[in-house]
Coordinates of C-alpha atoms and ligand atoms in Angstrom, one line a residue:
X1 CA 10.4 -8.9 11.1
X2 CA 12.9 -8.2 14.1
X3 CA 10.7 -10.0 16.7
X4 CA 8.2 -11.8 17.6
X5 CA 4.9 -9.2 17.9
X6 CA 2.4 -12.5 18.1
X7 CA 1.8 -11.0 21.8
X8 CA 1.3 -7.9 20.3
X9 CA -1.0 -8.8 17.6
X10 CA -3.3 -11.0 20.2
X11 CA -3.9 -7.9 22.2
X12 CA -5.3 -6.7 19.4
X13 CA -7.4 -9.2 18.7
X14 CA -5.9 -9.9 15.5
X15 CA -6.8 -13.1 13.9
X16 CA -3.3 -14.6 14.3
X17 CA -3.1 -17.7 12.0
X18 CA -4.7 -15.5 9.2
X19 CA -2.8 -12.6 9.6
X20 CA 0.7 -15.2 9.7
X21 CA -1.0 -16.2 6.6
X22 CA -1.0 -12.4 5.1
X23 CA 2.3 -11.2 6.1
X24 CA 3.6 -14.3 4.2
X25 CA 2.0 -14.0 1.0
X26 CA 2.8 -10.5 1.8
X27 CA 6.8 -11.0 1.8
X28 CA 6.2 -13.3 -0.8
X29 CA 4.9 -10.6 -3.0
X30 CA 7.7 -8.0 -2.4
X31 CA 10.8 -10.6 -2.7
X32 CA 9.4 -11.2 -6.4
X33 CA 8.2 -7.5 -7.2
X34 CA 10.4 -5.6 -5.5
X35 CA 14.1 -7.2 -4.3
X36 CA 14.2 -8.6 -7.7
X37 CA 15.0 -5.3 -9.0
X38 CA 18.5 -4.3 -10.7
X39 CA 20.1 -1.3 -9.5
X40 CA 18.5 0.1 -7.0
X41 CA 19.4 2.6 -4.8
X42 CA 20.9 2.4 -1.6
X43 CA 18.0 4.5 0.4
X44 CA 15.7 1.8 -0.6
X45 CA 16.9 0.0 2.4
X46 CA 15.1 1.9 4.3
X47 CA 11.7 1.3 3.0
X48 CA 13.0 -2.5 2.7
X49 CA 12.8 -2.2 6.5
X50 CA 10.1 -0.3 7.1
X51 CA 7.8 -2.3 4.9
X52 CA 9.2 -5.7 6.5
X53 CA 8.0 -4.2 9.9
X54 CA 4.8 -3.1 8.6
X55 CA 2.8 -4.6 10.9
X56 CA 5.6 -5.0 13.2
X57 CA 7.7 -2.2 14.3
X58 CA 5.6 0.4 13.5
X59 CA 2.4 -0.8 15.3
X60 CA 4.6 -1.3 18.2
X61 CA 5.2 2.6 17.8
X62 CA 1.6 3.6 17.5
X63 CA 1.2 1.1 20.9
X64 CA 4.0 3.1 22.7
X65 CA 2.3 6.3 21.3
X66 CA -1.1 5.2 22.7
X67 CA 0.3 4.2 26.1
X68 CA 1.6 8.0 26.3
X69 CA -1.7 9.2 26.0
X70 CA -1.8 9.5 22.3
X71 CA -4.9 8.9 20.0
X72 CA -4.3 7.6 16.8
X73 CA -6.7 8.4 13.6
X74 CA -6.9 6.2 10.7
X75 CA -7.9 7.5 7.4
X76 CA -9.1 6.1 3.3
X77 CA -8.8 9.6 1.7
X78 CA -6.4 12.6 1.2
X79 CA -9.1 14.7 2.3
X80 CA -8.9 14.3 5.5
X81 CA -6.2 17.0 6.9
X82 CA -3.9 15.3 9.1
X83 CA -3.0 18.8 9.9
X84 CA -5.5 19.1 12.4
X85 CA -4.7 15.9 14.1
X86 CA -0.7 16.5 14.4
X87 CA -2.0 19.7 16.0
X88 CA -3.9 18.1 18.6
X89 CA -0.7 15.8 19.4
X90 CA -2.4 13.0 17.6
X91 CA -0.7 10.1 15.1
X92 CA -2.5 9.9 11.7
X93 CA -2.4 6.7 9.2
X94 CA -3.6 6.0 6.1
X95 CA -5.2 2.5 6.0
X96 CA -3.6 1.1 3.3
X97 CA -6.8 -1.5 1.7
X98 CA -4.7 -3.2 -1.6
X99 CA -5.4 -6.4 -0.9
X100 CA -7.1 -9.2 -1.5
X101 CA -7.5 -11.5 1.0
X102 CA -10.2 -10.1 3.0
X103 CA -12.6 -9.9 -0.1
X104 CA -14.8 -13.4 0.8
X105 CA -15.3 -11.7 4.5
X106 CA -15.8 -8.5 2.6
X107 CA -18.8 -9.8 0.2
X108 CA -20.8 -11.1 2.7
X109 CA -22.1 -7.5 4.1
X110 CA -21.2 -6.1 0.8
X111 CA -22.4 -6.5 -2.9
X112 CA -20.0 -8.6 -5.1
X113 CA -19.8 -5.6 -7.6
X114 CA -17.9 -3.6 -5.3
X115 CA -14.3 -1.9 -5.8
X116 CA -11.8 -3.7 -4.6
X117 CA -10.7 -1.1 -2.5
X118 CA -13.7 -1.0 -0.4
X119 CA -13.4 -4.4 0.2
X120 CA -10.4 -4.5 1.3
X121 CA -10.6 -2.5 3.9
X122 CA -14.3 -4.0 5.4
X123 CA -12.4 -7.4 4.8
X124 CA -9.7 -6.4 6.7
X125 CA -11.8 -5.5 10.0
X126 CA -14.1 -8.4 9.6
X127 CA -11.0 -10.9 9.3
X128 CA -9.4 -9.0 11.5
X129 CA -6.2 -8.9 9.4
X130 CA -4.7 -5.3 10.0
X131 CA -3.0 -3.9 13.3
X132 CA -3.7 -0.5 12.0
X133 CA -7.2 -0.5 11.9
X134 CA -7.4 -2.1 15.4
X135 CA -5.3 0.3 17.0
X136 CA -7.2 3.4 16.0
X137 CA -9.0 5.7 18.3
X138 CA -11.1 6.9 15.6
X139 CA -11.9 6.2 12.0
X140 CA -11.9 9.1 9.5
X141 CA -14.5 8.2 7.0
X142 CA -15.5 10.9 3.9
X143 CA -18.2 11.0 1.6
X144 CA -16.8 10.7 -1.3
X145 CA -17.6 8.2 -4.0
X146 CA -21.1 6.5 -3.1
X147 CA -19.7 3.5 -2.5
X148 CA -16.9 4.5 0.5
X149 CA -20.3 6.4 1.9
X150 CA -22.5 3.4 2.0
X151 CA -19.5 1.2 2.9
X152 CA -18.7 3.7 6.0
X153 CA -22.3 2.8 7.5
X154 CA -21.0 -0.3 7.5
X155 CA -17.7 -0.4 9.2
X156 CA -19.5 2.0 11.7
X157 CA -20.8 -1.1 13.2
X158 CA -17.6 -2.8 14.1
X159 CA -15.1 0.7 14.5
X160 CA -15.5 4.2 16.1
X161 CA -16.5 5.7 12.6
X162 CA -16.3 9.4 12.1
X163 CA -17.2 10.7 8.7
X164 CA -16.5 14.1 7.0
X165 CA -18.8 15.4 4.5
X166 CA -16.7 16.6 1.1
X167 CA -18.5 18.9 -1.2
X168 CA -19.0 17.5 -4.8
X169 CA -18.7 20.9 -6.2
X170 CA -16.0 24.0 -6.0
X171 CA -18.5 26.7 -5.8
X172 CA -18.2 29.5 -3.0
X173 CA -21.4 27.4 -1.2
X174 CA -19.0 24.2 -1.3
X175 CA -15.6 25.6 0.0
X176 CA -18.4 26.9 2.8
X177 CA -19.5 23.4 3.5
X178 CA -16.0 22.5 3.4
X179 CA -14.5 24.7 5.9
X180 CA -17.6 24.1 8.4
X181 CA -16.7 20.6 8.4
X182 CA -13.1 21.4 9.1
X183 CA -14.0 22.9 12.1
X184 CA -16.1 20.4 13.1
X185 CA -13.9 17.8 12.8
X186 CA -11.4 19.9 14.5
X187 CA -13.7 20.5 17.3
X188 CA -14.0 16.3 17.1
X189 CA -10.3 15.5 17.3
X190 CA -9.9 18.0 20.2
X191 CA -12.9 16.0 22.4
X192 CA -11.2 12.5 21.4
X193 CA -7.6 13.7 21.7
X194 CA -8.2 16.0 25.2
X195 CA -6.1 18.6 23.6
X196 CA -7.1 22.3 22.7
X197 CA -6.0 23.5 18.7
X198 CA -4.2 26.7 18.6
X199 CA -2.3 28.8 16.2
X200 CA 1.1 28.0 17.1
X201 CA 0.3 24.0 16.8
X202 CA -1.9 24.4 13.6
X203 CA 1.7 26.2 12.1
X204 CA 4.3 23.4 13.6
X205 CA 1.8 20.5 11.7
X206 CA 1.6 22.3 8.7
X207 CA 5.5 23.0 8.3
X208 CA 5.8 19.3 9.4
X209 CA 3.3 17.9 6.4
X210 CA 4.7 20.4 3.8
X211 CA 8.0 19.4 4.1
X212 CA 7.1 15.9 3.7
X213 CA 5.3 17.2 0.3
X214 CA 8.2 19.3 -0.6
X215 CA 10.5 16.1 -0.6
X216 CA 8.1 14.3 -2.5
X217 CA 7.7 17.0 -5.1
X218 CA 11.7 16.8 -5.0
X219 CA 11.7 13.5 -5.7
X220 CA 9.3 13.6 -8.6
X221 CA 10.9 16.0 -10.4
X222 CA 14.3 14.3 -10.4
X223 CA 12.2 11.7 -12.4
X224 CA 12.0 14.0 -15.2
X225 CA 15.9 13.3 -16.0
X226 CA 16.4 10.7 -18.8
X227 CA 17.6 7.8 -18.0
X228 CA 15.2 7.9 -15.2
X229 CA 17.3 7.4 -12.1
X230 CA 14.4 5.5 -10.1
X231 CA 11.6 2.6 -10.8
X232 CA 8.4 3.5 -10.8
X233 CA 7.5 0.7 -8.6
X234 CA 9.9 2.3 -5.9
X235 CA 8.0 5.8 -6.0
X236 CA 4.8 4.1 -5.5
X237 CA 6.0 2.4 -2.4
X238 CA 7.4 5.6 -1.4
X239 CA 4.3 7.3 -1.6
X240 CA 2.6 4.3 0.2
X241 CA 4.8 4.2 3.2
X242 CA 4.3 8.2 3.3
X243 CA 0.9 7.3 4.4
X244 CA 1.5 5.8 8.0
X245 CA 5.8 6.5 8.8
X246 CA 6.4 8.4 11.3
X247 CA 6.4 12.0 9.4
X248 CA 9.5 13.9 10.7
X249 CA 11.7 10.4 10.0
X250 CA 10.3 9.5 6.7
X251 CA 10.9 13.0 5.3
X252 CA 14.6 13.0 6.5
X253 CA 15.4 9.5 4.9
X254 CA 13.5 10.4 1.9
X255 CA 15.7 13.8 1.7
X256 CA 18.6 11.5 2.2
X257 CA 17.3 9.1 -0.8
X258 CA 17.1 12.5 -2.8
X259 CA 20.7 13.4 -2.3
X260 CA 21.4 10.1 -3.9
X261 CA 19.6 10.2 -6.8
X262 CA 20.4 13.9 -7.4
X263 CA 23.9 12.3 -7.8
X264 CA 22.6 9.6 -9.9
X265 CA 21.2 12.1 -12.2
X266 CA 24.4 13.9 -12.6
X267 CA 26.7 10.9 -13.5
X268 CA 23.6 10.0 -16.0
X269 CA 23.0 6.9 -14.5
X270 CA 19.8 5.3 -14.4
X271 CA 17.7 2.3 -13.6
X272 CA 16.7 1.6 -17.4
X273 CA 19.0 2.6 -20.7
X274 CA 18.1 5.9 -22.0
X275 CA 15.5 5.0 -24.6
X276 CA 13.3 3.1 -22.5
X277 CA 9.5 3.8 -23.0
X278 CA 8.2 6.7 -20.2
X279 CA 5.0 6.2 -18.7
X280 CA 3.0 7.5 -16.0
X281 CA 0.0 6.1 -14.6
X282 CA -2.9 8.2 -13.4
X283 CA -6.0 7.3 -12.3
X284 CA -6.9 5.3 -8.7
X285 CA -5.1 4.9 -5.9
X286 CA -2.8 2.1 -5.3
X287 CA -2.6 1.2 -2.0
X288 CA -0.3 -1.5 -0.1
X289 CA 0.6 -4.0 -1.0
X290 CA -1.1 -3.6 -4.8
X291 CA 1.9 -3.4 -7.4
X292 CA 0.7 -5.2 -9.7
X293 CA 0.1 -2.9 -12.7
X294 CA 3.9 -1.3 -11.9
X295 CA 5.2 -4.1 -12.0
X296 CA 3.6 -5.4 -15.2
X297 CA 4.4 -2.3 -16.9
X298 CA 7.9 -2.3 -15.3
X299 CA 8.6 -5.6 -17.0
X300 CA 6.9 -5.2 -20.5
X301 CA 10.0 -3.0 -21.8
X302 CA 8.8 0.5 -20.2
X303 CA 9.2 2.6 -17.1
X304 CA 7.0 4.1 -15.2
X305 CA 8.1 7.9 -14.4
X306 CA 5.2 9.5 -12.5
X307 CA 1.4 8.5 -10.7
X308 CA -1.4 11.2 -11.1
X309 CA -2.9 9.6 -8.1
X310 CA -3.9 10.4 -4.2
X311 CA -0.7 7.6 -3.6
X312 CA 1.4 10.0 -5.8
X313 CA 0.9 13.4 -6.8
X314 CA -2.5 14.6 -5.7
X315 CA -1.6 14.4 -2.0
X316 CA 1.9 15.9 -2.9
X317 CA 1.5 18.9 -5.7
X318 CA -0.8 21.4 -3.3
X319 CA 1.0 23.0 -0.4
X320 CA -0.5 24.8 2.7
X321 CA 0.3 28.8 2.7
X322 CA 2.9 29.1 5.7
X323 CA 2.2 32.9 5.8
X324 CA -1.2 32.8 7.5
X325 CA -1.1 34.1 11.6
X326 CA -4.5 34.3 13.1
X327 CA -6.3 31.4 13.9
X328 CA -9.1 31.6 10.9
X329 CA -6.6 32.5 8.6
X330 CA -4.8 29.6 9.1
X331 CA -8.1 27.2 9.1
X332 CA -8.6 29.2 5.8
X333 CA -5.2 28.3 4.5
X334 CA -6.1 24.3 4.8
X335 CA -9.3 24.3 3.8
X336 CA -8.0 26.2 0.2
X337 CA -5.0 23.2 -0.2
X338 CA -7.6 20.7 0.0
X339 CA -10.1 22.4 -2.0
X340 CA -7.5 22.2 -5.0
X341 CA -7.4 18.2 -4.6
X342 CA -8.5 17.2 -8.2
X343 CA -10.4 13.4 -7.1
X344 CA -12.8 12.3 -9.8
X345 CA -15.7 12.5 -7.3
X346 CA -15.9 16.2 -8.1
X347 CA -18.2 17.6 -10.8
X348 CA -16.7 19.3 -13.0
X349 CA -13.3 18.0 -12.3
X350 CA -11.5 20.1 -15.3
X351 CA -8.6 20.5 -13.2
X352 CA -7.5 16.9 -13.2
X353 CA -7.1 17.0 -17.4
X354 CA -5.0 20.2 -17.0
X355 CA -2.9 18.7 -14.6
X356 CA -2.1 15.4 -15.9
X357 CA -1.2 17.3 -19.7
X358 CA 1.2 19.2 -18.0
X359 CA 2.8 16.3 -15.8
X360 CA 2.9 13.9 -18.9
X361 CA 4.8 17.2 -20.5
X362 CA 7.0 17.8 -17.6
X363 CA 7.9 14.4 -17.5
X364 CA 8.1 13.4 -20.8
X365 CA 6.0 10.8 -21.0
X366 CA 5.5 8.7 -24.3
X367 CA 2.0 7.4 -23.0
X368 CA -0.3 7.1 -20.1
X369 CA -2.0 4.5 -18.4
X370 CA -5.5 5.1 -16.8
X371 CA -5.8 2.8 -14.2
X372 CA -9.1 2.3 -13.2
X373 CA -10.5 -0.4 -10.4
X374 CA -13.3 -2.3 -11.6
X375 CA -16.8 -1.2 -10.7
X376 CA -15.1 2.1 -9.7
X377 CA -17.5 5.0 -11.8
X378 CA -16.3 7.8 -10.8
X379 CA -12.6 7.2 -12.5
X380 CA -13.7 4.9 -14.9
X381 CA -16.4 7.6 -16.7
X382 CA -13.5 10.4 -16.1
X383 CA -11.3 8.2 -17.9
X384 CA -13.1 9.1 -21.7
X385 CA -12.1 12.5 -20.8
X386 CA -8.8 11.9 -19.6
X387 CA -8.1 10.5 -22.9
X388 CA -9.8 13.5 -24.9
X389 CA -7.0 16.0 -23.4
X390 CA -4.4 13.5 -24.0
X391 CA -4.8 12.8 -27.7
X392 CA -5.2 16.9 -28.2
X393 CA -1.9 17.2 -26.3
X394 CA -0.8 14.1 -28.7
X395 CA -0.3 11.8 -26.0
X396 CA -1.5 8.5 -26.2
X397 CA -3.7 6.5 -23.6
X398 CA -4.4 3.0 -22.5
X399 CA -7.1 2.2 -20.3
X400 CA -6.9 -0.4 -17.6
X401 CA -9.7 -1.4 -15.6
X402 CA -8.5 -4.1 -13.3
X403 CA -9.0 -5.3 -9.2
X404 CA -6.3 -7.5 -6.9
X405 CA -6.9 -10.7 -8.2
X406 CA -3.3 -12.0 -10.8
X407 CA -5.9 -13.8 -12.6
X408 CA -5.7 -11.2 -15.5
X409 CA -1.9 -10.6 -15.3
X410 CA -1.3 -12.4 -18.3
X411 CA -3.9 -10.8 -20.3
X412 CA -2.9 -7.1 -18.8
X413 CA 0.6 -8.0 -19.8
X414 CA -0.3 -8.2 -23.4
X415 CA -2.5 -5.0 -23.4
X416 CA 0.7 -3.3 -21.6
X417 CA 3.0 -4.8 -24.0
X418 CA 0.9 -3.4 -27.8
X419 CA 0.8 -0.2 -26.1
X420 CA 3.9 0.1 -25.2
X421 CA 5.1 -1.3 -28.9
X422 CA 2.7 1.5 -30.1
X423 CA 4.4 4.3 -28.4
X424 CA 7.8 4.0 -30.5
Ligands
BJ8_1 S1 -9.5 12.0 -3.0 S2 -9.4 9.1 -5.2 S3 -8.4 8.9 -1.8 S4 -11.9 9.4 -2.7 S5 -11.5 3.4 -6.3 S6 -13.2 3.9 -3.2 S7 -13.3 6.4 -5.8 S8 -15.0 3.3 -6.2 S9 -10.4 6.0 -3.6 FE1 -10.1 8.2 -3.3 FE2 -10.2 10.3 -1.7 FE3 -10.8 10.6 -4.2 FE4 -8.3 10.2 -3.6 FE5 -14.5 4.9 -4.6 FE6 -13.3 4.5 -6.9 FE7 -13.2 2.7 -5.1 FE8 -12.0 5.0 -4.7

């Protein structure tokens, strides 16, 4: 970190010692993962930084942006359109939930045989481990899987909670649901934020968060080259970061990352030799700082060239139409990008297959693997069908089902390993 934030952090109410205790294992973690890696780009640097000043730098920003009057909204799921709250002059970030150490905190409002992604994030705020939590205005929950909903209650009790309702269905009834509750959260951020919604700002936010997709979409599909001119682990800390930068600076370095490896591509340089096994991942979302499955994969003689995943290319794929004018046509125009998002808590959720057979295709993958997190249903009964569409399209699938403990690394490892064996 550049300075000391422990003033910082005890305004906040963080626990300090714990927290000193995170950021630790925390650096730990990325020296081994992620600075032991060969060849890596210079625009890396960047998220070097901006992931050493995680809780640093960037929660001094949001404390800056808070003492200018701004509200800041913290979010679990792509569904919530940040679009509404860059409109209202408002800071959005993903709360990031990929770790461990809250989970003891976490089980003791919780049962143990929940996903560790839902204890992460109650451990967080009952440890108090994570700046970003404490410096939101306003919690975005979602009713999503069953267990996020119930979970939500929860939180509610320590955190201004706000929570969405998502249809479970893409019926005309559900996209009806869905735009009411667009509205009504817009009409929420207005009362928290103090500032009206128009037109004008609805268009700036969405030109602002497309652009961010459209470099991400560039990105990805310089992954298609072979040799592939960037790890997978990279990307997925790319996509994390996208999650809670500041938007207009991350999508200029990340455009500035993508000159690089357009050049990389061109010389036919990459960061493995040419017949390395392809892979992509799809499945749930891996959120900071859980690399463990990249990094396994990553070091078990294959590369990992894409993530059908909210922290990959479900948040990225689906632009907003630019072209609406009026008001409602505008509102429209968000409510039918998120209606496209493809999140196993959807019935029927055909979509998903259709789209992860034609990424493995475009990025000629020699397998996929499902990742799912344990006790997670919705992903992990999706999976069988995920497989299904695969092995018709003759590609083949392993399926992980795994949380944030490394007690299973080895054993992973050696799954990872056969499968990749199997794929020549
Ligand atoms: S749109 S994937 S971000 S809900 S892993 S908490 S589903 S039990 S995260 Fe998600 Fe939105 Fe869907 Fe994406 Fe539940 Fe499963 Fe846990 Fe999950």
């Amino acid at each position: 970190m550049a300075g000391s934030y422990d003033e910082m952090w005890e305004k906040l109410n963080l626990d300090v010692e714990a927290h000193t205790g995170l950021l630790e294992v925390l650096g730990k973690f990325y020296g081994d993962i992620y600075m032991s890696q060969q060849g890596r780009l210079r625009g890396m640097e960047y998220l070097d930084f901006v992931l050493s000043e995680v809780h640093g730098l960037r929660i001094k920003e949001l404390q800056d942006a808070k003492a200018q009057g701004k509200k800041v909204f913290g979010t679990f799921c792509v569904f919530v359109p940040e679009e509404i709250v860059l409109a209202a002059g408002g800071v959005q970030v993903g709360l990031c939930a990929g770790a461990e150490i809250g989970t003891s905190e976490a089980e003791k409002v919780l049962p143990r045989n929940t996903c560790a992604l839902i204890k992460s994030f109650v451990g967080f705020k009952l440890g108090r481990l994570c700046p970003f939590i404490e410096s939101c205005d306003m919690i975005v929950g979602e009713t999503t899987c069953d267990g996020k909903k119930k979970a939500y209650e929860i939180f509610s009790e320590y955190s201004p909670v706000y929570v969405m309702e998502i249809p479970q269905m893409k019926n005309p009834a559900d996209r009806e649901l869905w735009r009411n509750e667009v509205m009504r959260f817009k009409n929420a951020v207005e009362d928290t934020t103090g500032n009206k919604i128009s037109a004008e700002s609805l268009k700036d936010a969405i030109h602002l968060t497309n652009e961010r997709r459209r470099v991400l979409q560039r990105l990805n599909r310089l992954r298609a080259a072979v040799p592939v001119p960037i790890s997978g682990r990279d990307v997925l800390l790319i996509n994390q970061v996208s999650f809670y930068d500041d938007p207009v600076r991350f999508t200029a370095k990340i455009g500035e990352l993508c000159d690089e490896l357009e050049d990389r591509v061109k010389s036919g340089e990459g960061v493995a030799p040419k017949n390395t096994t392809r892979l992509m991942m799809s499945g749930c979302p891996m959120a900071v700082p859980n690399w463990k499955l990249p990094y396994i994969i990553e070091s078990s003689g294959a590369i990992v060239v894409g993530e059908e995943s909210c922290i990959g290319t479900r948040n990225t794929r689906d632009l907003i139409d630019e072209n609406a004018k009026t008001f409602d046509s505008i509102i429209d125009a968000i409510v039918d990008r998120y209606m496209k998002i493809d999140c196993a808590c959807f019935t029927p959720n055909t979509e998903r297959l259709d789209n992860i057979v034609r990424m493995a295709r475009d990025l000629k993958v020699q397998g996929v693997v499902h990742y799912g997190l344990s006790f997670c249903q919705p992903y992990a009964i999706e999976a069988f069908k995920v497989e299904r569409a695969l092995r018709s399209a003759g590609i083949p699938m392993l399926s992980i089902e795994t949380d944030y403990s490394m007690e299973d690394v080895e054993q992973l490892k050696t799954r990872v390993e056969a499968f990749v064996e199997m794929t020549k």
